[in-house]
PDB file of C-alpha atoms in Angstrom:
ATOM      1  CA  UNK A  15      64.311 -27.668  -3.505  1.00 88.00           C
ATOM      2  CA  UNK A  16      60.667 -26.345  -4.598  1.00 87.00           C
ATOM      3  CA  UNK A  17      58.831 -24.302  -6.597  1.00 87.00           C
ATOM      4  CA  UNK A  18      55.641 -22.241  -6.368  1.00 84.00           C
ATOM      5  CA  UNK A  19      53.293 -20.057  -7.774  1.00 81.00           C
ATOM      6  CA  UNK A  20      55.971 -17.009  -7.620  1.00 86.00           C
ATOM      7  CA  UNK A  21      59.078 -18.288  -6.809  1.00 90.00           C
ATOM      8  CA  UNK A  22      61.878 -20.803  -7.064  1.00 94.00           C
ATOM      9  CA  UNK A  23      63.794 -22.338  -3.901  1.00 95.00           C
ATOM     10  CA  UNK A  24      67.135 -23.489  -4.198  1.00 96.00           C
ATOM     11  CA  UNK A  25      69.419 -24.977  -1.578  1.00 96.00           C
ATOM     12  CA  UNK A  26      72.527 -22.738  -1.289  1.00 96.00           C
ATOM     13  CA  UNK A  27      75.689 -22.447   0.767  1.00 95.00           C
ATOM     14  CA  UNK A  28      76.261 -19.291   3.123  1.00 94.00           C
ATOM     15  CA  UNK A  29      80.237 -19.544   2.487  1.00 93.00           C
ATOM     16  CA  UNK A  30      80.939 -16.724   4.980  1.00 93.00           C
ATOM     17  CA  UNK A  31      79.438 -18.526   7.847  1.00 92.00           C
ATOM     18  CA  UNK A  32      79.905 -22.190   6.378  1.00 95.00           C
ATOM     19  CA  UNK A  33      75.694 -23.156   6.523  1.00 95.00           C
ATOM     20  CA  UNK A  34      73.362 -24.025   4.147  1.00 97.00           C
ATOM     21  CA  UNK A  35      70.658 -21.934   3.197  1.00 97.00           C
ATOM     22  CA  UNK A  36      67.572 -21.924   1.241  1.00 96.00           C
ATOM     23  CA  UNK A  37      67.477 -19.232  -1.650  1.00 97.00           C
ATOM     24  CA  UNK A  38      63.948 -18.105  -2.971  1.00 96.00           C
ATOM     25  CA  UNK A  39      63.917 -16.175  -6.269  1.00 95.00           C
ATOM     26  CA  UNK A  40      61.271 -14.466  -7.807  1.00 93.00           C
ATOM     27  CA  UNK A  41      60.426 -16.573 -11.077  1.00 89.00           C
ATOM     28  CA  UNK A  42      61.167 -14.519 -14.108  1.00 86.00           C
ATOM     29  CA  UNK A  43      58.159 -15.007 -15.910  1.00 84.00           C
ATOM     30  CA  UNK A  44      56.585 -12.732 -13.514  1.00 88.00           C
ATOM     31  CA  UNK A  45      59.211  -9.467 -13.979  1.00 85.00           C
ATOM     32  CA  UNK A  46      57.205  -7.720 -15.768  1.00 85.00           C
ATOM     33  CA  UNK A  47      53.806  -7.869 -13.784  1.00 87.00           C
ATOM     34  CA  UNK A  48      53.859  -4.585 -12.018  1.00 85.00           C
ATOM     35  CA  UNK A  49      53.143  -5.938  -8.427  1.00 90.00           C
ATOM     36  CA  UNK A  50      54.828  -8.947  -8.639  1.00 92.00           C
ATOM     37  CA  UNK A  51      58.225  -7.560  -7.615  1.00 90.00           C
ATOM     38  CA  UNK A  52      56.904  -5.385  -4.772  1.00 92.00           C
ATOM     39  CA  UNK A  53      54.545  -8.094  -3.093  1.00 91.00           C
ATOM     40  CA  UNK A  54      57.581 -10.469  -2.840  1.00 91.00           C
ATOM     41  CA  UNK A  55      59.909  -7.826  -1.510  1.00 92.00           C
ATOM     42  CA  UNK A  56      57.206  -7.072   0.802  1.00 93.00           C
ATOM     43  CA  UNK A  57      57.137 -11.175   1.489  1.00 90.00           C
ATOM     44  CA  UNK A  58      60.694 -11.125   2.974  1.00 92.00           C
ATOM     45  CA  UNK A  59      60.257  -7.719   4.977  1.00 93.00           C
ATOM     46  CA  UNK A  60      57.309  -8.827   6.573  1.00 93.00           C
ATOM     47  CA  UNK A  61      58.732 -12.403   7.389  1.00 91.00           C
ATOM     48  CA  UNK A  62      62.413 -11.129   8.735  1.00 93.00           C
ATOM     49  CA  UNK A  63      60.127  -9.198  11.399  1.00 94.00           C
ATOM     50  CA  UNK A  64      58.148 -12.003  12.680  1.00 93.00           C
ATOM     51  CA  UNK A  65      59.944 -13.711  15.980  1.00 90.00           C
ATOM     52  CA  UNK A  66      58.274 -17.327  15.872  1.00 87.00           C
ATOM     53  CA  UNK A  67      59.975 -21.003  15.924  1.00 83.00           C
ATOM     54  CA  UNK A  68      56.930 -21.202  13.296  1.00 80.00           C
ATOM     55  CA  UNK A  69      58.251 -19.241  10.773  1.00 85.00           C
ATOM     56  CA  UNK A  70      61.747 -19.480   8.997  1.00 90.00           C
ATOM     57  CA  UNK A  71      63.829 -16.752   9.526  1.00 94.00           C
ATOM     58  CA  UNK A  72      64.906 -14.206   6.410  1.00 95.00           C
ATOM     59  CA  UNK A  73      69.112 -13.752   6.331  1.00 95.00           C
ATOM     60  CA  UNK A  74      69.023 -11.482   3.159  1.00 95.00           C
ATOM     61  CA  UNK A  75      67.107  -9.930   0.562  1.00 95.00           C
ATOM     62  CA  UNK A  76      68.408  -8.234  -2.903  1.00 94.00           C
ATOM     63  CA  UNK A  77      68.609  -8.675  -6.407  1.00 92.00           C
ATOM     64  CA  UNK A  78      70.408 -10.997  -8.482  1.00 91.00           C
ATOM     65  CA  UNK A  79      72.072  -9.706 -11.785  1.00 91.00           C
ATOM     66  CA  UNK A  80      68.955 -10.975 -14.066  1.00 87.00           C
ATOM     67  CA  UNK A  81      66.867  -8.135 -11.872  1.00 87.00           C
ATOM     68  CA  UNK A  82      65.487 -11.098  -9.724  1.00 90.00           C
ATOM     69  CA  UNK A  83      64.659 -10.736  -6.106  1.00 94.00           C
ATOM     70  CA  UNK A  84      65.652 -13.258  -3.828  1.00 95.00           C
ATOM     71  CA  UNK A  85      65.187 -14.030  -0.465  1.00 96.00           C
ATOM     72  CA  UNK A  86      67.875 -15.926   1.637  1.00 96.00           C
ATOM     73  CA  UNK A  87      66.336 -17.884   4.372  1.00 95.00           C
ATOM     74  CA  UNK A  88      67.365 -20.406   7.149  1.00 95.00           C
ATOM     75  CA  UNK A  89      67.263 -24.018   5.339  1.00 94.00           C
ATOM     76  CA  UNK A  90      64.418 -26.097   7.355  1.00 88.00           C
ATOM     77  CA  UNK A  91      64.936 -29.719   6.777  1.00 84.00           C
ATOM     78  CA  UNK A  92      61.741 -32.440   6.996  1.00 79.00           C
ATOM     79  CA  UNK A  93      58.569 -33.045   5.262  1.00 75.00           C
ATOM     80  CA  UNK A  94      55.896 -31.211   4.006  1.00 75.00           C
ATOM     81  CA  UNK A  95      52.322 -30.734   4.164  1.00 77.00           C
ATOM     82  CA  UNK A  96      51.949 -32.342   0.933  1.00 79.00           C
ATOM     83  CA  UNK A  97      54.092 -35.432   1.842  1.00 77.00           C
ATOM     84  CA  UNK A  98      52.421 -36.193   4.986  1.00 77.00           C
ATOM     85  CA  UNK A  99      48.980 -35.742   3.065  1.00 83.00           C
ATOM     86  CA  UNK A 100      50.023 -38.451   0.434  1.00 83.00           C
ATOM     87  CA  UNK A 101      51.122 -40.444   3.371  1.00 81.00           C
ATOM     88  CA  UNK A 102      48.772 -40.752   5.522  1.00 78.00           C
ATOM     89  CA  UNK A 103      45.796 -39.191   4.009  1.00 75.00           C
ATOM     90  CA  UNK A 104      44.861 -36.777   6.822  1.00 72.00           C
ATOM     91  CA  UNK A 105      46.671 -34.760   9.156  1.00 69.00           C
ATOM     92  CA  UNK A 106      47.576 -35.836  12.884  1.00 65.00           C
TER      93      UNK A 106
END
């Protein structure tokens, strides 16, 4: 779906309760940074606490078998920032 400085998103299927999710993983490239692993831990702990239509809501974290982190997150469909900025130029 996207990728960032950090992290990968993928679009994923929650089979147990038949949704679609959005999986983040931490990009392996930065494993072996020291904080790298923490910080995005810490990403998902802080985010699964915050109550706010604003902010997509964290289903899971672990680690994947290649000693990734991922985050499992409510899939949020629409455009982005970026999209509406190449649109339009300027935002409403």
């Amino acid at each position: 779906i996207g990728r960032g400085g950090m992290g990968s998103v993928y679009l994923g299927s929650d089979t147990v309760l038949d949704r679609r999710v959005a999986i983040k993983v931490l990009n392996s490239a930065h494993l072996d940074a020291p904080s790298a692993i923490p910080r995005f831990i810490q990403e998902g702990r802080v985010c699964a606490q915050l109550r706010s239509e604003n902010c997509v809501k964290i289903f899971d974290l672990g680690v994947n078998e290649r000693g990734q982190p991922y985050l499992v997150m409510e899939l949020l469909e629409g455009r982005d920032l970026a999209q509406d900025l190449r649109t339009s130029g300027k935002v409403p």
